[in-house]
Amino acid sequence: MRRNLPIILLTGVIILAAIAGIEGFVSPSARRKQAEDLLREKYQEEFVVTSVKEGTIFLDYYTVVAYSRDYPELLFQASIENESGEISDSYVSKRVCDRLSQQVSLNLGNLESGYYVFTEVMLGDTLLTNPEVSLEDYLAEYPSARFTIYLCIEEGGCSASNIVSAAAHMLDNLPAINGSIVLYLADAELMTKIQDYVASNVKIYTDFDRMTEDAEVGIAAVNEGKFSLTENELKDMAGERL
């Protein structure tokens, strides 16, 4: 009988967990509405939740993927505590990164080829409630924030000298950010795939790295808003593509 004690105890734990799960069950549709209501209350905007992932019996929160109706291309993730309804999410970070990308795109205006810029920030979940927060104020709140700027240039449309000349101004009129710039040379088909991927994923995952592996040229470190990229360095990285 003593040998069966661990099995009996384990069975009891499973049964109790199942009972707790049934009592605490909330349907996916109810979770979606709850999350949309809480996000609307936090940001005074209308949101659409696209997916819900429940926590385990040991976690008292659930996570959702959502977007603002005003910014449907900016998917973000939110973690919501079951009891308090407190939300930690990456919506403000997404908006900050979007504005950063827009400014970088403007600064690259003299590139002679088509290009696409998007930005991620490491550990983007925040408790901030103002989506219009300036990059300066965001950095004041999170001084260790590190940004990755992805610069995707359509291959064959410009020279190494033109890329270097344009890139020299890509961080003009921006605060002194830290992080990196990742440069890609991609054909038109891959450029479309990259944009579709960014619009349909919360973050950049391993499958993105696989998809763009042959297109990646190199990475430049950004320290206090400064980075180095010479024409010779670019040619060495790009090889025959430039």
Coordinates of C-alpha atoms in Angstrom, one line a residue:
M1 CA 0.0 0.0 0.0
R2 CA 2.8 2.4 0.8
R3 CA 4.2 1.9 -2.7
N4 CA 1.0 3.2 -4.2
L5 CA 1.0 6.4 -2.0
P6 CA 2.8 8.6 -4.6
I7 CA 0.4 7.5 -7.3
I8 CA -2.6 8.3 -5.1
L9 CA -1.2 11.7 -4.2
L10 CA -0.5 12.5 -7.8
T11 CA -4.0 11.4 -8.8
G12 CA -5.4 13.7 -6.1
V13 CA -3.4 16.7 -7.4
I14 CA -4.6 16.1 -10.9
I15 CA -8.2 15.9 -9.8
L16 CA -8.0 19.0 -7.7
A17 CA -6.3 20.9 -10.6
A18 CA -9.1 19.7 -13.0
I19 CA -11.8 20.9 -10.6
A20 CA -10.0 24.3 -10.2
G21 CA -9.7 24.5 -13.9
I22 CA -13.4 23.9 -14.5
E23 CA -14.5 26.4 -11.8
G24 CA -12.2 29.0 -13.1
F25 CA -12.9 28.4 -16.8
V26 CA -13.6 31.4 -18.9
S27 CA -14.6 30.9 -22.6
P28 CA -12.3 32.4 -25.3
S29 CA -15.0 34.8 -26.5
A30 CA -15.4 36.1 -22.9
R31 CA -11.7 36.5 -22.6
R32 CA -11.5 38.4 -25.8
K33 CA -14.2 40.8 -24.7
Q34 CA -12.7 41.2 -21.3
A35 CA -9.3 42.0 -22.8
E36 CA -10.7 44.4 -25.3
D37 CA -12.6 46.2 -22.6
L38 CA -9.5 46.4 -20.4
L39 CA -7.3 47.7 -23.2
R40 CA -10.0 50.3 -24.2
E41 CA -10.1 51.4 -20.5
K42 CA -6.3 51.7 -20.4
Y43 CA -5.7 53.5 -23.7
Q44 CA -9.1 55.1 -24.6
E45 CA -9.0 53.3 -28.0
E46 CA -10.9 50.5 -29.6
F47 CA -8.9 47.2 -29.8
V48 CA -9.4 43.8 -31.5
V49 CA -8.0 40.7 -29.8
T50 CA -6.9 38.1 -32.4
S51 CA -5.9 35.3 -30.1
V52 CA -6.0 34.2 -26.4
K53 CA -3.6 32.0 -24.5
E54 CA -4.6 30.9 -21.0
G55 CA -2.0 30.6 -18.3
T56 CA -1.4 27.3 -16.5
I57 CA -3.0 26.5 -13.1
F58 CA 0.2 27.9 -11.5
L59 CA -0.1 31.3 -13.3
D60 CA -2.8 33.8 -12.5
Y61 CA -2.7 35.6 -15.9
Y62 CA -3.5 35.1 -19.5
T63 CA -2.0 36.6 -22.7
V64 CA -3.6 38.0 -25.8
V65 CA -2.5 39.2 -29.2
A66 CA -4.3 42.4 -30.3
Y67 CA -4.2 45.5 -32.4
S68 CA -5.8 48.9 -32.2
R69 CA -8.5 49.7 -34.8
D70 CA -6.6 52.8 -35.5
Y71 CA -3.3 50.9 -36.1
P72 CA -4.3 47.5 -37.5
E73 CA -0.7 46.8 -38.8
L74 CA 0.8 47.0 -35.2
L75 CA 0.1 43.7 -33.5
F76 CA 1.1 43.5 -29.9
Q77 CA 1.0 41.1 -26.9
A78 CA -0.6 41.8 -23.6
S79 CA -0.4 39.9 -20.3
I80 CA -3.5 40.3 -18.1
E81 CA -3.8 39.3 -14.5
N82 CA -6.9 37.3 -13.7
E83 CA -7.8 39.0 -10.4
S84 CA -6.7 42.6 -10.7
G85 CA -7.0 43.0 -14.5
E86 CA -3.6 44.8 -14.6
I87 CA -2.1 44.8 -18.0
S88 CA 1.5 44.6 -19.1
D89 CA 1.7 45.0 -22.9
S90 CA 3.9 46.2 -25.7
Y91 CA 1.4 48.6 -27.4
V92 CA 3.2 51.8 -26.3
S93 CA 6.5 50.3 -27.4
K94 CA 5.0 49.3 -30.8
R95 CA 3.8 52.9 -31.3
V96 CA 7.2 54.3 -30.3
C97 CA 9.0 51.9 -32.7
D98 CA 6.6 52.8 -35.5
R99 CA 7.3 56.5 -35.1
L100 CA 11.0 55.8 -35.0
S101 CA 10.7 53.8 -38.2
Q102 CA 8.8 56.6 -39.9
Q103 CA 11.5 59.1 -39.0
V104 CA 14.3 56.8 -40.2
S105 CA 12.4 56.3 -43.5
L106 CA 12.2 60.1 -44.0
N107 CA 15.9 60.4 -43.3
L108 CA 16.7 57.8 -46.0
G109 CA 14.9 59.8 -48.6
N110 CA 17.8 60.0 -51.0
L111 CA 18.2 56.3 -51.4
E112 CA 18.0 55.4 -55.1
S113 CA 16.1 52.2 -54.5
G114 CA 12.9 51.0 -52.8
Y115 CA 13.3 50.3 -49.1
Y116 CA 11.4 49.3 -46.0
V117 CA 12.2 50.1 -42.4
F118 CA 10.8 48.5 -39.2
T119 CA 12.0 48.6 -35.6
E120 CA 11.9 46.4 -32.5
V121 CA 12.8 47.2 -28.9
M122 CA 14.1 44.6 -26.6
L123 CA 11.8 43.8 -23.7
G124 CA 9.0 45.9 -25.0
D125 CA 6.3 45.2 -22.4
T126 CA 5.5 48.3 -20.3
L127 CA 2.9 49.7 -17.9
L128 CA 2.9 53.1 -19.8
T129 CA -0.5 54.4 -20.7
N130 CA 0.3 57.1 -23.2
P131 CA 0.8 55.7 -26.8
E132 CA 1.9 59.2 -27.9
V133 CA 4.8 59.3 -25.5
S134 CA 7.8 60.8 -27.1
L135 CA 10.9 58.7 -27.7
E136 CA 12.8 61.0 -25.3
D137 CA 10.3 60.4 -22.5
Y138 CA 10.2 56.7 -23.3
L139 CA 14.0 56.5 -22.9
A140 CA 13.8 58.5 -19.7
E141 CA 11.5 55.8 -18.3
Y142 CA 13.5 52.9 -19.8
P143 CA 17.1 54.2 -20.2
S144 CA 18.4 50.7 -20.9
A145 CA 16.1 50.2 -23.9
R146 CA 17.8 48.8 -27.0
F147 CA 16.4 49.2 -30.4
T148 CA 17.0 47.1 -33.5
I149 CA 16.3 49.0 -36.8
Y150 CA 15.8 46.7 -39.8
L151 CA 16.7 48.4 -43.1
C152 CA 15.6 46.3 -46.1
I153 CA 16.8 47.7 -49.4
E154 CA 15.6 46.4 -52.8
E155 CA 18.6 44.8 -54.4
G156 CA 20.1 46.2 -57.6
G157 CA 18.7 49.7 -57.3
C158 CA 21.5 51.6 -55.8
S159 CA 25.2 51.6 -55.3
A160 CA 27.3 51.1 -52.1
S161 CA 28.2 54.8 -52.1
N162 CA 24.5 55.8 -52.3
I163 CA 23.6 53.4 -49.4
V164 CA 26.4 54.7 -47.2
S165 CA 25.5 58.3 -48.0
A166 CA 21.9 57.8 -47.2
A167 CA 22.5 55.7 -44.1
A168 CA 24.8 58.4 -42.7
H169 CA 21.6 60.5 -42.1
M170 CA 19.2 57.8 -41.0
L171 CA 19.4 58.7 -37.3
D172 CA 19.2 62.5 -37.8
N173 CA 16.8 64.4 -35.6
L174 CA 16.4 61.4 -33.2
P175 CA 17.4 61.0 -29.6
A176 CA 20.7 59.1 -28.8
I177 CA 19.4 55.6 -28.9
N178 CA 21.3 52.4 -28.4
G179 CA 21.0 49.1 -30.2
S180 CA 21.8 48.0 -33.7
I181 CA 21.0 48.4 -37.4
V182 CA 20.5 45.2 -39.5
L183 CA 20.9 45.7 -43.3
Y184 CA 19.3 43.5 -45.9
L185 CA 19.4 43.5 -49.7
A186 CA 16.3 41.7 -51.0
D187 CA 14.5 41.2 -54.3
A188 CA 11.0 42.6 -54.8
E189 CA 9.4 39.2 -53.8
L190 CA 11.3 39.0 -50.6
M191 CA 10.6 42.6 -49.8
T192 CA 6.8 41.9 -50.0
K193 CA 7.2 38.8 -47.8
I194 CA 9.1 40.8 -45.2
Q195 CA 6.4 43.4 -45.0
D196 CA 3.7 40.8 -44.8
Y197 CA 5.6 39.0 -42.0
V198 CA 6.0 42.2 -39.9
A199 CA 2.3 43.0 -40.3
S200 CA 1.2 39.6 -39.1
N201 CA 3.6 38.8 -36.3
V202 CA 4.1 40.3 -32.8
K203 CA 7.8 39.9 -32.9
I204 CA 10.6 38.7 -35.2
Y205 CA 11.1 35.0 -34.7
T206 CA 13.5 32.3 -36.0
D207 CA 11.4 31.7 -39.1
F208 CA 12.1 35.4 -40.1
D209 CA 15.8 34.8 -39.7
R210 CA 15.6 31.7 -42.0
M211 CA 13.5 33.6 -44.6
T212 CA 16.0 36.4 -44.8
E213 CA 19.2 34.5 -44.2
D214 CA 20.5 35.0 -47.7
A215 CA 19.5 38.6 -47.8
E216 CA 21.2 39.8 -44.6
V217 CA 24.2 41.9 -45.3
G218 CA 25.4 42.8 -41.8
I219 CA 24.9 44.5 -38.5
A220 CA 26.1 47.9 -37.3
A221 CA 26.1 48.7 -33.6
V222 CA 24.4 51.9 -32.5
N223 CA 25.9 53.6 -29.4
E224 CA 24.4 56.9 -28.2
G225 CA 22.8 57.5 -31.6
K226 CA 26.0 56.9 -33.6
F227 CA 27.2 54.1 -35.8
S228 CA 29.9 53.5 -38.4
L229 CA 29.5 52.2 -41.9
T230 CA 32.0 52.9 -44.7
E231 CA 31.7 52.1 -48.4
N232 CA 34.5 49.6 -48.1
E233 CA 32.9 47.9 -45.1
L234 CA 29.6 47.6 -46.9
K235 CA 31.2 46.2 -50.0
D236 CA 33.1 43.6 -47.9
M237 CA 29.8 42.6 -46.3
A238 CA 27.7 42.6 -49.4
G239 CA 30.2 41.0 -51.8
E240 CA 29.0 40.6 -55.3
R241 CA 25.6 42.0 -54.5
L242 CA 27.0 45.6 -54.7

